[in-house]
Short mmCIF file of C-alpha atoms in Angstrom, two decimals:
data_model
loop_
_atom_site.label_atom_id
_atom_site.label_comp_id
_atom_site.label_asym_id
_atom_site.label_seq_id
_atom_site.Cartn_x
_atom_site.Cartn_y
_atom_site.Cartn_z
CA UNK I 8 2.62 -27.74 25.57
CA UNK I 9 0.63 -24.95 23.97
CA UNK I 10 2.45 -21.72 23.28
CA UNK I 11 0.83 -18.39 23.99
CA UNK I 12 1.60 -15.00 22.55
CA UNK I 13 0.33 -11.62 23.62
CA UNK I 14 -1.42 -9.08 21.46
CA UNK I 15 -0.25 -5.51 21.88
CA UNK I 16 -3.13 -3.09 22.26
CA UNK I 17 -1.81 0.36 21.43
CA UNK I 18 -3.20 3.81 20.85
CA UNK I 19 -2.36 5.14 17.39
CA UNK I 20 -3.53 8.73 17.82
CA UNK I 21 -1.09 11.41 18.83
CA UNK I 22 -3.33 12.62 21.62
CA UNK I 23 -2.75 9.34 23.47
CA UNK I 24 0.89 8.84 22.51
CA UNK I 25 2.12 9.54 26.04
CA UNK I 26 0.28 6.58 27.53
CA UNK I 27 2.31 3.60 28.61
CA UNK I 28 1.14 0.34 27.09
CA UNK I 29 1.92 -3.03 28.58
CA UNK I 30 2.93 -6.02 26.50
CA UNK I 31 2.30 -9.17 28.48
CA UNK I 32 3.22 -12.66 27.35
CA UNK I 33 2.47 -15.77 29.35
CA UNK I 34 2.93 -19.51 29.33
CA UNK I 35 2.58 -21.99 32.14
CA UNK I 36 6.31 -22.03 32.71
CA UNK I 37 7.99 -19.11 31.03
CA UNK I 38 7.57 -15.85 29.11
CA UNK I 39 7.47 -15.81 25.34
CA UNK I 40 7.05 -12.69 23.29
CA UNK I 41 5.32 -12.41 19.96
CA UNK I 42 7.00 -11.81 16.59
CA UNK I 43 10.10 -9.70 16.73
CA UNK I 44 9.77 -9.35 20.53
CA UNK I 45 10.53 -5.95 21.99
CA UNK I 46 12.78 -5.02 19.07
CA UNK I 47 9.89 -5.33 16.63
CA UNK I 48 7.71 -2.99 18.64
CA UNK I 49 10.54 -0.51 19.07
CA UNK I 50 10.99 -0.43 15.30
CA UNK I 51 7.35 0.54 15.02
CA UNK I 52 8.11 3.55 17.20
CA UNK I 53 5.92 2.42 20.07
CA UNK I 54 6.60 3.07 23.74
CA UNK I 55 6.29 -0.30 25.42
CA UNK I 56 6.71 -1.48 28.97
CA UNK I 57 7.26 -5.22 29.21
CA UNK I 58 5.76 -6.59 32.38
CA UNK I 59 6.17 -10.26 33.27
CA UNK I 60 3.22 -11.74 35.10
CA UNK I 61 2.09 -15.23 35.98
CA UNK I 62 -0.79 -16.63 33.95
CA UNK I 63 -2.96 -16.93 37.02
CA UNK I 64 -3.45 -15.07 40.23
CA UNK I 65 -2.40 -11.64 38.99
CA UNK I 66 -5.21 -9.14 39.13
CA UNK I 67 -3.44 -6.09 40.49
CA UNK I 68 -3.56 -2.97 38.36
CA UNK I 69 -1.61 0.25 38.21
CA UNK I 70 -3.56 3.44 37.73
CA UNK I 71 -0.87 4.92 35.49
CA UNK I 72 -0.56 1.94 33.17
CA UNK I 73 -3.20 0.10 31.16
CA UNK I 74 -2.44 -3.63 31.51
CA UNK I 75 -4.49 -5.61 29.05
CA UNK I 76 -3.71 -9.20 28.21
CA UNK I 77 -5.29 -11.27 25.48
CA UNK I 78 -3.72 -14.71 25.45
CA UNK I 79 -3.79 -16.37 22.02
CA UNK I 80 -2.92 -20.05 21.66
CA UNK I 81 -0.76 -20.96 18.69
CA UNK I 82 -1.53 -24.25 16.98
CA UNK I 83 2.13 -24.90 16.26
CA UNK I 84 5.42 -23.12 15.59
CA UNK I 85 5.28 -19.75 13.90
CA UNK I 86 6.03 -19.90 10.18
CA UNK I 87 8.74 -17.32 10.88
CA UNK I 88 10.54 -19.36 13.53
CA UNK I 89 12.76 -21.09 11.00
CA UNK I 90 13.37 -18.03 8.84
CA UNK I 91 16.63 -16.01 8.95
CA UNK I 92 16.73 -12.91 11.11
CA UNK I 93 16.76 -10.75 7.98
CA UNK I 94 13.39 -12.15 6.91
CA UNK I 95 11.84 -11.46 10.29
CA UNK I 96 13.22 -7.93 10.23
CA UNK I 97 11.77 -7.41 6.76
CA UNK I 98 8.29 -8.44 7.94
CA UNK I 99 8.46 -6.05 10.89
CA UNK I 100 9.58 -3.20 8.62
CA UNK I 101 6.87 -4.11 6.10
CA UNK I 102 4.20 -3.73 8.78
CA UNK I 103 5.59 -0.30 9.56
CA UNK I 104 5.69 0.58 5.87
CA UNK I 105 2.03 -0.35 5.47
CA UNK I 106 0.94 1.54 8.55
CA UNK I 107 2.80 4.75 7.75
CA UNK I 108 1.64 4.92 4.12
CA UNK I 109 -2.08 5.79 4.11
CA UNK I 110 -1.79 7.50 0.71
CA UNK I 111 0.41 7.24 -2.41
CA UNK I 112 2.24 10.39 -1.30
CA UNK I 113 3.12 8.85 2.05
CA UNK I 114 4.20 5.64 0.31
CA UNK I 115 6.59 7.64 -1.86
CA UNK I 116 7.93 9.50 1.16
CA UNK I 117 8.44 6.25 3.03
CA UNK I 118 10.21 4.74 0.01
CA UNK I 119 12.49 7.77 -0.18
CA UNK I 120 13.43 7.31 3.47
CA UNK I 121 14.45 3.69 2.80
CA UNK I 122 16.41 4.55 -0.34
CA UNK I 123 18.15 7.58 1.14
CA UNK I 124 19.26 5.49 4.11
CA UNK I 125 20.94 3.11 1.64
CA UNK I 126 22.84 5.81 -0.21
CA UNK I 127 20.42 6.78 -2.99
CA UNK I 128 20.61 10.41 -4.11
CA UNK I 129 17.62 12.52 -5.13
CA UNK I 130 17.51 13.79 -8.70
CA UNK I 131 15.43 16.76 -9.87
CA UNK I 132 13.76 15.71 -13.12
CA UNK I 133 13.66 19.34 -14.20
CA UNK I 134 17.46 19.34 -14.40
CA UNK I 135 20.13 17.09 -15.94
CA UNK I 136 20.58 13.50 -14.75
CA UNK I 137 23.94 12.50 -13.25
CA UNK I 138 26.23 10.73 -15.71
CA UNK I 139 28.35 8.92 -13.15
CA UNK I 140 27.89 5.60 -11.34
CA UNK I 141 25.64 5.71 -8.31
CA UNK I 142 22.15 5.05 -6.96
CA UNK I 143 19.45 7.63 -7.67
CA UNK I 144 15.75 8.32 -7.29
CA UNK I 145 13.25 10.86 -8.60
CA UNK I 146 9.75 11.44 -7.27
CA UNK I 147 6.70 13.10 -8.74
CA UNK I 148 3.54 13.23 -6.66
CA UNK I 149 2.49 9.67 -5.85
CA UNK I 150 5.06 8.11 -8.20
CA UNK I 151 8.74 7.34 -7.85
CA UNK I 152 11.52 5.93 -10.00
CA UNK I 153 14.84 4.67 -8.62
CA UNK I 154 17.78 3.23 -10.52
CA UNK I 155 21.39 2.14 -10.15
CA UNK I 156 23.91 3.49 -12.65
CA UNK I 157 26.56 0.74 -12.78
CA UNK I 158 30.27 1.09 -13.38
CA UNK I 159 30.28 -1.15 -16.45
CA UNK I 160 27.75 0.53 -18.75
CA UNK I 161 28.28 -0.34 -22.42
CA UNK I 162 26.35 -0.43 -25.67
CA UNK I 163 25.21 -3.97 -24.71
CA UNK I 164 23.64 -2.77 -21.47
CA UNK I 165 19.95 -3.55 -20.82
CA UNK I 166 17.34 -2.50 -18.28
CA UNK I 167 15.81 -4.79 -15.67
CA UNK I 168 12.67 -2.96 -14.55
CA UNK I 169 10.42 -3.81 -11.62
CA UNK I 170 7.09 -1.96 -11.61
CA UNK I 171 4.36 -1.62 -9.00
CA UNK I 172 1.80 1.00 -8.00
CA UNK I 173 1.27 3.08 -4.89
CA UNK I 174 -2.48 3.74 -5.01
CA UNK I 175 -5.31 1.68 -3.52
CA UNK I 176 -9.11 1.91 -3.82
CA UNK I 177 -10.55 4.27 -1.22
CA UNK I 178 -12.84 7.22 -0.51
CA UNK I 179 -11.43 10.61 -1.54
CA UNK I 180 -12.64 13.95 -0.24
CA UNK I 181 -14.23 16.27 -2.78
CA UNK I 182 -13.28 19.91 -3.24
CA UNK I 183 -16.55 21.19 -1.79
CA UNK I 184 -16.25 18.92 1.20
CA UNK I 185 -18.89 20.12 3.65
CA UNK I 186 -22.41 18.80 3.62
CA UNK I 187 -25.05 18.57 6.35
CA UNK I 188 -27.79 16.06 6.92
CA UNK I 189 -30.25 15.29 9.73
CA UNK I 190 -28.21 17.12 12.35
CA UNK I 191 -24.80 15.83 11.27
CA UNK I 192 -21.86 17.50 9.64
CA UNK I 193 -20.62 15.13 6.91
CA UNK I 194 -18.00 15.13 4.17
CA UNK I 195 -18.58 14.72 0.46
CA UNK I 196 -16.46 11.87 -0.82
CA UNK I 197 -15.77 10.31 -4.19
CA UNK I 198 -15.19 6.60 -4.74
CA UNK I 199 -11.68 6.00 -6.10
CA UNK I 200 -11.19 2.75 -7.99
CA UNK I 201 -13.00 -0.55 -7.54
CA UNK I 202 -13.80 -0.24 -3.85
CA UNK I 203 -15.54 -3.01 -1.93
CA UNK I 204 -17.74 -0.33 -0.41
CA UNK I 205 -19.33 -2.52 2.26
CA UNK I 206 -15.93 -2.92 3.92
CA UNK I 207 -15.79 0.83 4.62
CA UNK I 208 -18.84 0.78 6.86
CA UNK I 209 -18.52 1.11 10.64
CA UNK I 210 -14.76 1.75 10.55
CA UNK I 211 -12.67 4.28 12.44
CA UNK I 212 -11.36 6.49 9.66
CA UNK I 213 -8.61 9.08 9.56
CA UNK I 214 -7.76 11.60 6.86
CA UNK I 215 -4.47 11.77 4.96
CA UNK I 216 -2.96 13.20 1.79
CA UNK I 217 -1.46 16.47 0.64
CA UNK I 218 -2.60 20.08 0.93
CA UNK I 219 -1.30 22.94 -1.18
CA UNK I 220 -1.45 26.49 0.12
CA UNK I 221 0.10 29.89 -0.42
CA UNK I 222 2.53 31.21 2.18
CA UNK I 223 2.36 34.86 3.31
CA UNK I 224 5.23 35.69 0.94
CA UNK I 225 3.36 34.19 -2.03
CA UNK I 226 5.26 30.89 -2.25
CA UNK I 227 3.44 27.66 -3.07
CA UNK I 228 3.72 25.21 -0.16
CA UNK I 229 2.83 21.52 -0.03
CA UNK I 230 1.94 19.84 3.26
CA UNK I 231 1.89 16.06 3.65
CA UNK I 232 -0.53 15.29 6.46
CA UNK I 233 -2.00 12.29 8.23
CA UNK I 234 -4.75 12.78 10.79
CA UNK I 235 -4.35 9.57 12.76
CA UNK I 236 -7.51 10.04 14.76
CA UNK I 237 -10.95 8.53 14.31
CA UNK I 238 -12.52 11.72 12.95
CA UNK I 239 -14.79 9.96 10.42
CA UNK I 240 -17.09 6.97 10.23
CA UNK I 241 -19.64 5.68 7.71
CA UNK I 242 -22.42 4.07 9.78
CA UNK I 243 -24.42 1.24 8.28
CA UNK I 244 -28.21 1.29 8.34
CA UNK I 245 -29.57 -0.89 11.15
CA UNK I 246 -31.16 -4.18 10.12
CA UNK I 247 -34.43 -3.04 11.72
CA UNK I 248 -34.60 -0.36 9.01
CA UNK I 249 -33.36 -2.61 6.20
CA UNK I 250 -35.11 -5.95 6.65
CA UNK I 251 -34.39 -7.08 3.09
CA UNK I 252 -30.63 -6.95 3.53
CA UNK I 253 -30.37 -10.58 4.65
CA UNK I 254 -32.33 -11.76 1.59
CA UNK I 255 -31.25 -9.36 -1.12
CA UNK I 256 -27.80 -8.40 0.07
CA UNK I 257 -26.40 -4.99 0.88
CA UNK I 258 -26.88 -2.28 -1.73
CA UNK I 259 -24.96 0.97 -1.35
CA UNK I 260 -25.51 4.02 -3.51
CA UNK I 261 -22.06 5.66 -3.72
CA UNK I 262 -23.55 9.17 -3.79
CA UNK I 263 -26.04 8.76 -0.94
CA UNK I 264 -24.74 6.10 1.42
CA UNK I 265 -20.98 6.60 1.72
CA UNK I 266 -20.74 10.14 3.10
CA UNK I 267 -18.91 9.82 6.43
CA UNK I 268 -20.10 11.48 9.61
CA UNK I 269 -17.69 14.08 10.91
CA UNK I 270 -19.36 15.95 13.79
CA UNK I 271 -22.78 16.74 15.16
CA UNK I 272 -24.29 19.99 13.96
CA UNK I 273 -24.66 22.34 16.94
CA UNK I 274 -27.15 24.71 15.35
CA UNK I 275 -24.65 27.51 14.88
CA UNK I 276 -23.98 26.54 11.27
CA UNK I 277 -26.31 25.65 8.41
CA UNK I 278 -28.04 22.44 9.50
CA UNK I 279 -30.31 20.77 7.01
CA UNK I 280 -32.15 17.55 6.44
CA UNK I 281 -30.92 15.63 3.41
CA UNK I 282 -33.96 13.40 2.93
CA UNK I 283 -34.28 14.69 -0.66
CA UNK I 284 -30.54 14.13 -1.29
CA UNK I 285 -30.03 17.87 -1.72
CA UNK I 286 -26.42 18.91 -1.12
CA UNK I 287 -25.83 21.88 1.18
CA UNK I 288 -22.44 23.52 0.76
CA UNK I 289 -23.07 27.07 1.94
CA UNK I 290 -19.76 27.19 3.78
CA UNK I 291 -17.29 25.95 1.21
CA UNK I 292 -15.95 29.39 0.38
CA UNK I 293 -15.92 28.83 -3.40
CA UNK I 294 -19.11 30.85 -3.94
CA UNK I 295 -18.22 33.93 -1.94
CA UNK I 296 -19.31 32.64 1.47
CA UNK I 297 -17.12 32.20 4.53
CA UNK I 298 -14.69 29.24 4.43
CA UNK I 299 -16.26 25.90 5.25
CA UNK I 300 -15.55 24.01 8.45
CA UNK I 301 -13.40 21.42 6.66
CA UNK I 302 -11.29 24.14 5.09
CA UNK I 303 -10.91 25.77 8.50
CA UNK I 304 -9.90 22.40 9.90
CA UNK I 305 -7.15 22.01 7.28
CA UNK I 306 -5.98 25.59 7.71
CA UNK I 307 -5.56 24.98 11.41
CA UNK I 308 -3.38 21.94 10.70
CA UNK I 309 -1.33 23.88 8.15
CA UNK I 310 -1.08 26.86 10.49
CA UNK I 311 -2.35 29.19 7.82
CA UNK I 312 -5.49 31.16 6.97
CA UNK I 313 -8.31 29.30 5.17
CA UNK I 314 -8.15 31.79 2.32
CA UNK I 315 -4.56 30.69 1.68
CA UNK I 316 -5.58 27.08 0.99
CA UNK I 317 -5.55 26.35 -2.72
CA UNK I 318 -6.28 22.65 -3.21
CA UNK I 319 -5.87 19.18 -1.77
CA UNK I 320 -5.64 15.49 -2.55
CA UNK I 321 -7.09 13.95 0.60
CA UNK I 322 -8.57 10.56 1.35
CA UNK I 323 -10.03 8.58 4.21
CA UNK I 324 -8.11 5.62 5.58
CA UNK I 325 -8.65 2.85 8.10
CA UNK I 326 -6.95 3.38 11.46
CA UNK I 327 -6.70 -0.32 12.30
CA UNK I 328 -2.98 -1.13 12.19
CA UNK I 329 -1.49 -4.05 10.24
CA UNK I 330 -1.24 -7.34 12.09
CA UNK I 331 0.22 -10.79 11.80
CA UNK I 332 -2.67 -13.19 12.28
CA UNK I 333 -3.41 -16.90 12.13
CA UNK I 334 -2.79 -19.77 14.50
CA UNK I 335 0.79 -20.06 13.28
CA UNK I 336 1.27 -16.43 12.21
CA UNK I 337 0.72 -17.41 8.59
CA UNK I 338 -1.06 -14.24 7.47
CA UNK I 339 -0.61 -10.50 7.27
CA UNK I 340 -3.82 -8.48 7.54
CA UNK I 341 -3.67 -4.83 6.55
CA UNK I 342 -5.11 -2.06 4.48
CA UNK I 343 -3.51 -1.39 1.09
CA UNK I 344 -1.74 -4.74 0.63
CA UNK I 345 -2.78 -4.17 -2.99
CA UNK I 346 -0.36 -2.83 -3.90
CA UNK I 347 1.93 -1.49 -1.20
CA UNK I 348 3.22 -4.99 -0.55
CA UNK I 349 4.71 -5.00 -4.05
CA UNK I 350 5.86 -1.39 -3.64
CA UNK I 351 7.87 -2.01 -0.50
CA UNK I 352 9.06 -5.46 -1.56
CA UNK I 353 10.58 -3.67 -4.54
CA UNK I 354 12.07 -0.89 -2.43
CA UNK I 355 13.68 -3.30 0.02
CA UNK I 356 14.98 -5.48 -2.82
CA UNK I 357 16.52 -2.57 -4.73
CA UNK I 358 18.14 -1.28 -1.54
CA UNK I 359 19.74 -4.71 -1.11
CA UNK I 360 21.02 -4.69 -4.69
CA UNK I 361 22.61 -1.29 -4.11
CA UNK I 362 24.20 -2.27 -0.81
CA UNK I 363 25.53 -5.59 -2.07
CA UNK I 364 26.33 -4.54 -5.65
CA UNK I 365 24.52 -7.68 -6.74
CA UNK I 366 22.93 -6.55 -10.01
CA UNK I 367 23.49 -8.81 -13.00
CA UNK I 368 26.44 -7.67 -15.16
CA UNK I 369 25.55 -5.36 -18.01
CA UNK I 370 22.16 -4.35 -16.55
CA UNK I 371 20.71 -1.14 -15.15
CA UNK I 372 18.30 -1.98 -12.29
CA UNK I 373 15.20 0.25 -12.31
CA UNK I 374 12.25 0.44 -9.91
CA UNK I 375 9.15 2.37 -10.98
CA UNK I 376 6.23 2.99 -8.62
CA UNK I 377 3.25 4.36 -10.51
CA UNK I 378 0.18 6.19 -9.26
CA UNK I 379 -3.41 5.86 -10.56
CA UNK I 380 -3.27 2.18 -11.55
CA UNK I 381 -6.61 1.57 -9.84
CA UNK I 382 -8.33 4.04 -12.17
CA UNK I 383 -6.71 3.10 -15.47
CA UNK I 384 -3.21 4.63 -15.30
CA UNK I 385 -4.16 7.52 -17.60
CA UNK I 386 -2.23 10.30 -15.90
CA UNK I 387 1.10 12.09 -15.94
CA UNK I 388 2.36 9.78 -13.18
CA UNK I 389 0.54 6.65 -14.31
CA UNK I 390 1.78 3.75 -16.41
CA UNK I 391 0.05 5.11 -19.52
CA UNK I 392 1.99 8.37 -19.25
CA UNK I 393 5.52 9.23 -20.34
CA UNK I 394 6.91 9.05 -16.80
CA UNK I 395 9.03 5.91 -17.26
CA UNK I 396 9.81 5.95 -20.97
CA UNK I 397 11.24 9.46 -20.98
CA UNK I 398 13.33 8.76 -17.89
CA UNK I 399 14.76 5.54 -19.33
CA UNK I 400 15.86 7.39 -22.45
CA UNK I 401 17.51 10.07 -20.33
CA UNK I 402 19.28 7.40 -18.25
CA UNK I 403 20.50 5.79 -21.48
CA UNK I 404 21.82 9.15 -22.68
CA UNK I 405 23.86 9.56 -19.50
CA UNK I 406 25.38 6.15 -20.30
CA UNK I 407 26.47 7.39 -23.73
CA UNK I 408 23.70 5.81 -25.83
CA UNK I 409 21.99 7.56 -28.71
CA UNK I 410 18.29 6.93 -29.42
CA UNK I 411 18.95 3.97 -31.72
CA UNK I 412 21.12 2.34 -29.08
CA UNK I 413 18.49 3.09 -26.42
CA UNK I 414 15.80 1.32 -28.46
CA UNK I 415 18.15 -1.65 -28.89
CA UNK I 416 18.69 -1.69 -25.11
CA UNK I 417 14.91 -1.81 -24.59
CA UNK I 418 14.76 -4.84 -26.89
CA UNK I 419 17.24 -6.62 -24.60
CA UNK I 420 15.40 -5.60 -21.42
CA UNK I 421 12.74 -7.14 -19.19
CA UNK I 422 9.90 -5.73 -17.05
CA UNK I 423 8.55 -7.44 -13.94
CA UNK I 424 5.09 -6.07 -13.13
CA UNK I 425 4.34 -6.81 -9.46
CA UNK I 426 0.73 -6.61 -8.29
CA UNK I 427 -1.52 -8.67 -6.04
CA UNK I 428 -2.81 -12.05 -7.23
CA UNK I 429 -6.02 -13.79 -6.24
CA UNK I 430 -5.55 -16.66 -3.81
CA UNK I 431 -8.17 -19.38 -4.06
CA UNK I 432 -10.93 -18.41 -1.62
CA UNK I 433 -11.95 -21.32 0.65
CA UNK I 434 -15.58 -20.15 0.76
CA UNK I 435 -15.83 -19.48 -2.98
CA UNK I 436 -13.70 -22.11 -4.76
CA UNK I 437 -16.13 -22.03 -7.69
CA UNK I 438 -14.95 -18.48 -8.52
CA UNK I 439 -11.52 -19.80 -9.49
CA UNK I 440 -10.16 -21.90 -12.32
CA UNK I 441 -10.18 -25.45 -10.87
CA UNK I 442 -6.88 -26.39 -12.50
CA UNK I 443 -4.99 -23.38 -11.16
CA UNK I 444 -5.35 -23.48 -7.40
CA UNK I 445 -3.41 -20.60 -5.80
CA UNK I 446 -2.32 -21.16 -2.22
CA UNK I 447 -1.40 -18.59 0.40
CA UNK I 448 2.29 -19.02 1.24
CA UNK I 449 2.62 -21.25 -1.82
CA UNK I 450 4.90 -18.76 -3.55
CA UNK I 451 4.53 -15.89 -6.00
CA UNK I 452 1.79 -16.30 -8.59
CA UNK I 453 2.83 -15.85 -12.22
CA UNK I 454 -0.24 -14.40 -13.93
CA UNK I 455 -1.22 -15.28 -17.49
CA UNK I 456 -4.15 -14.28 -19.67
CA UNK I 457 -4.49 -15.11 -23.36
CA UNK I 458 -6.32 -11.81 -23.95
CA UNK I 459 -3.37 -9.84 -22.57
CA UNK I 460 -5.07 -8.59 -19.44
CA UNK I 461 -1.76 -9.74 -18.02
CA UNK I 462 1.37 -9.17 -20.12
CA UNK I 463 3.07 -12.50 -19.40
CA UNK I 464 3.98 -14.61 -22.43
CA UNK I 465 6.31 -17.57 -22.88
CA UNK I 466 9.56 -15.60 -23.04
CA UNK I 467 8.92 -13.48 -19.96
CA UNK I 468 7.48 -16.44 -18.04
CA UNK I 469 10.65 -18.43 -18.75
CA UNK I 470 12.70 -15.56 -17.29
CA UNK I 471 10.83 -15.47 -14.00
CA UNK I 472 10.75 -19.27 -13.68
CA UNK I 473 14.51 -19.28 -14.11
CA UNK I 474 14.81 -16.62 -11.40
CA UNK I 475 12.70 -18.67 -9.01
CA UNK I 476 14.60 -21.87 -9.80
CA UNK I 477 18.02 -20.32 -9.33
CA UNK I 478 17.07 -18.72 -6.02
CA UNK I 479 14.88 -21.57 -4.72
CA UNK I 480 11.71 -19.48 -4.58
CA UNK I 481 8.35 -21.30 -4.67
CA UNK I 482 6.01 -20.11 -7.41
CA UNK I 483 2.57 -20.85 -8.87
CA UNK I 484 0.69 -20.20 -12.10
CA UNK I 485 -2.53 -18.17 -12.12
CA UNK I 486 -5.22 -18.20 -14.81
CA UNK I 487 -8.61 -16.52 -14.45
CA UNK I 488 -11.90 -18.32 -15.02
CA UNK I 489 -13.17 -18.02 -18.59
CA UNK I 490 -16.66 -16.97 -17.49
CA UNK I 491 -15.54 -14.07 -15.28
CA UNK I 492 -14.00 -10.79 -16.49
CA UNK I 493 -10.31 -10.54 -15.65
CA UNK I 494 -8.66 -7.55 -14.03
CA UNK I 495 -5.47 -6.00 -15.31
CA UNK I 496 -2.27 -4.33 -14.15
CA UNK I 497 0.41 -1.90 -15.25
CA UNK I 498 2.01 -4.82 -17.13
CA UNK I 499 0.17 -4.66 -20.48
CA UNK I 500 0.33 -0.84 -20.55
CA UNK I 501 4.07 -0.79 -19.83
CA UNK I 502 4.77 -3.54 -22.37
CA UNK I 503 2.81 -1.71 -25.07
CA UNK I 504 4.43 1.67 -24.43
CA UNK I 505 8.02 0.44 -24.19
CA UNK I 506 8.01 -2.66 -26.36
CA UNK I 507 9.75 -4.60 -23.58
CA UNK I 508 8.81 -8.21 -22.69
CA UNK I 509 6.88 -8.14 -19.42
CA UNK I 510 5.89 -10.69 -16.82
CA UNK I 511 2.98 -10.12 -14.43
CA UNK I 512 3.25 -11.68 -10.99
CA UNK I 513 2.25 -11.04 -7.40
CA UNK I 514 1.78 -12.34 -3.90
CA UNK I 515 -1.51 -14.25 -3.47
CA UNK I 516 -4.07 -12.45 -1.34
CA UNK I 517 -7.67 -12.60 -0.17
CA UNK I 518 -10.26 -9.79 -0.03
CA UNK I 519 -8.59 -7.71 -2.74
CA UNK I 520 -9.93 -4.12 -2.80
CA UNK I 521 -11.41 -4.46 0.67
CA UNK I 522 -10.47 -1.89 3.27
CA UNK I 523 -8.53 -4.72 4.94
CA UNK I 524 -6.84 -7.44 2.90
CA UNK I 525 -4.99 -10.64 3.77
CA UNK I 526 -1.81 -12.13 2.34
CA UNK I 527 0.71 -14.76 3.39
CA UNK I 528 3.55 -13.87 5.74
CA UNK I 529 5.94 -16.07 3.78
CA UNK I 530 4.64 -14.84 0.42
CA UNK I 531 5.75 -11.32 1.31
CA UNK I 532 9.26 -12.75 1.65
CA UNK I 533 8.86 -14.79 -1.54
CA UNK I 534 7.88 -11.66 -3.46
CA UNK I 535 10.81 -9.64 -2.17
CA UNK I 536 13.19 -12.46 -3.05
CA UNK I 537 11.71 -12.80 -6.54
CA UNK I 538 12.18 -9.11 -7.28
CA UNK I 539 15.69 -9.24 -5.85
CA UNK I 540 16.47 -12.28 -7.99
CA UNK I 541 15.12 -10.53 -11.08
CA UNK I 542 17.73 -7.78 -10.73
CA UNK I 543 20.41 -10.45 -10.30
CA UNK I 544 19.48 -12.35 -13.48
CA UNK I 545 20.28 -11.62 -17.12
CA UNK I 546 17.18 -10.94 -19.24
CA UNK I 547 16.36 -13.61 -21.87
CA UNK I 548 17.06 -11.26 -24.81
CA UNK I 549 20.29 -9.83 -23.44
CA UNK I 550 23.42 -10.34 -25.46
CA UNK I 551 25.39 -10.92 -22.27
CA UNK I 552 26.28 -14.53 -21.45
CA UNK I 553 24.15 -16.39 -18.91
CA UNK I 554 25.53 -16.25 -15.40
#
């Protein structure tokens, strides 16, 4: 008998949050609810009314409740049916993590919430670090470091470091944001990272990030905001006006073709025609004119005067929520899987280590979440900066090590660099090395590159293979094609700066750098378990005996 699950259609914007949404699930004989059932939806903070109805003969409607049913046949059992409850809970929480983290700053805030709930204490990097056992974290902008100071620190102690990054390719709003064209108010945006720009067309886009402003008493204030409404869209040119697109492919000029529409110009402001690509920013306020409409918009959100706004780091994001898809719920589809999947897999794993005191003896577990990986890591909070190295040395000092002993500890340590891996694409198998087929839900992909685009070498690969073997975690080996340029990660940068053996790995995914990416439901679990196992395993250079 075929099983049917229901898809929950929910409003994400706050203006509709009071609506009651019905979740309906139907089979010929009995009700069955989709993944996580009502508990899963409640964890996502949704207001849900479960209404049981027969599959046929029920057409009545209630004016106060939108009852929408989309029955979806499953081809077989869900891949999560046989998994422990903890794994199913992790997937539900991961979907919430992805949805509530439209920017690196939100990802850090979400990570802090998880860590604080598990007993981690915030540390101000401008002051001294605690020199007693405990679990700690320190945040800086879109980056975060968390660590566990064990009871048994000695001069033989080493670091086990898991690294990931919080940023994803997107469209970021420029300082002089307002521009007009052909009767539309638009926003000036800048392409951040290696964006698949075509995927940003015709999407419902919100705005999120941080805004800094001056309070009436002269204090600097930072506001973390997320406008979860479809206030922007980048419309594609109709095929009738671009007949060559089917023959020559889509070509987008990042300066001319990616400016999102915001509102219609009503004639009361400066309306212009941008046929000559001339920018019109008369209202931005930086040249002595009145504050621009975007600045007024932000000031209204911040409940301050536009003249008090100082700066912002804001970006557009896709409003479509994450989803479990596939005939057997094999896939997760979401924005920012690269690399928030690794970020939150690391956060959940470290929280488990802290709660269960399961770190390998003689090791200091460390999680570092960098910003700016997608643009080269050259920043104060990126992997090429001093963010991690200086903190590790300070942690070592609190454990009683001098600099010589700290450098010796680094020699005994290991870094696991977690970032997305390319799954073999079924429509483009020729773009992959034919002897290294990477399967979705086939396990974490260990990434190697002879030219050190990935930092994995024999010693670090042996470490992660031992982790996977001891914890029964499936794993695969990824190599890039020789005739295609290979991407990179924080791995080589971190290895070079710290002199610590590093392994690059990640969950296989499709559509990397698209506005919406796809990974395996089980691979999210495999990645979390691999990172957890890494903190439970002695590094290959450690002087401590193998456990």
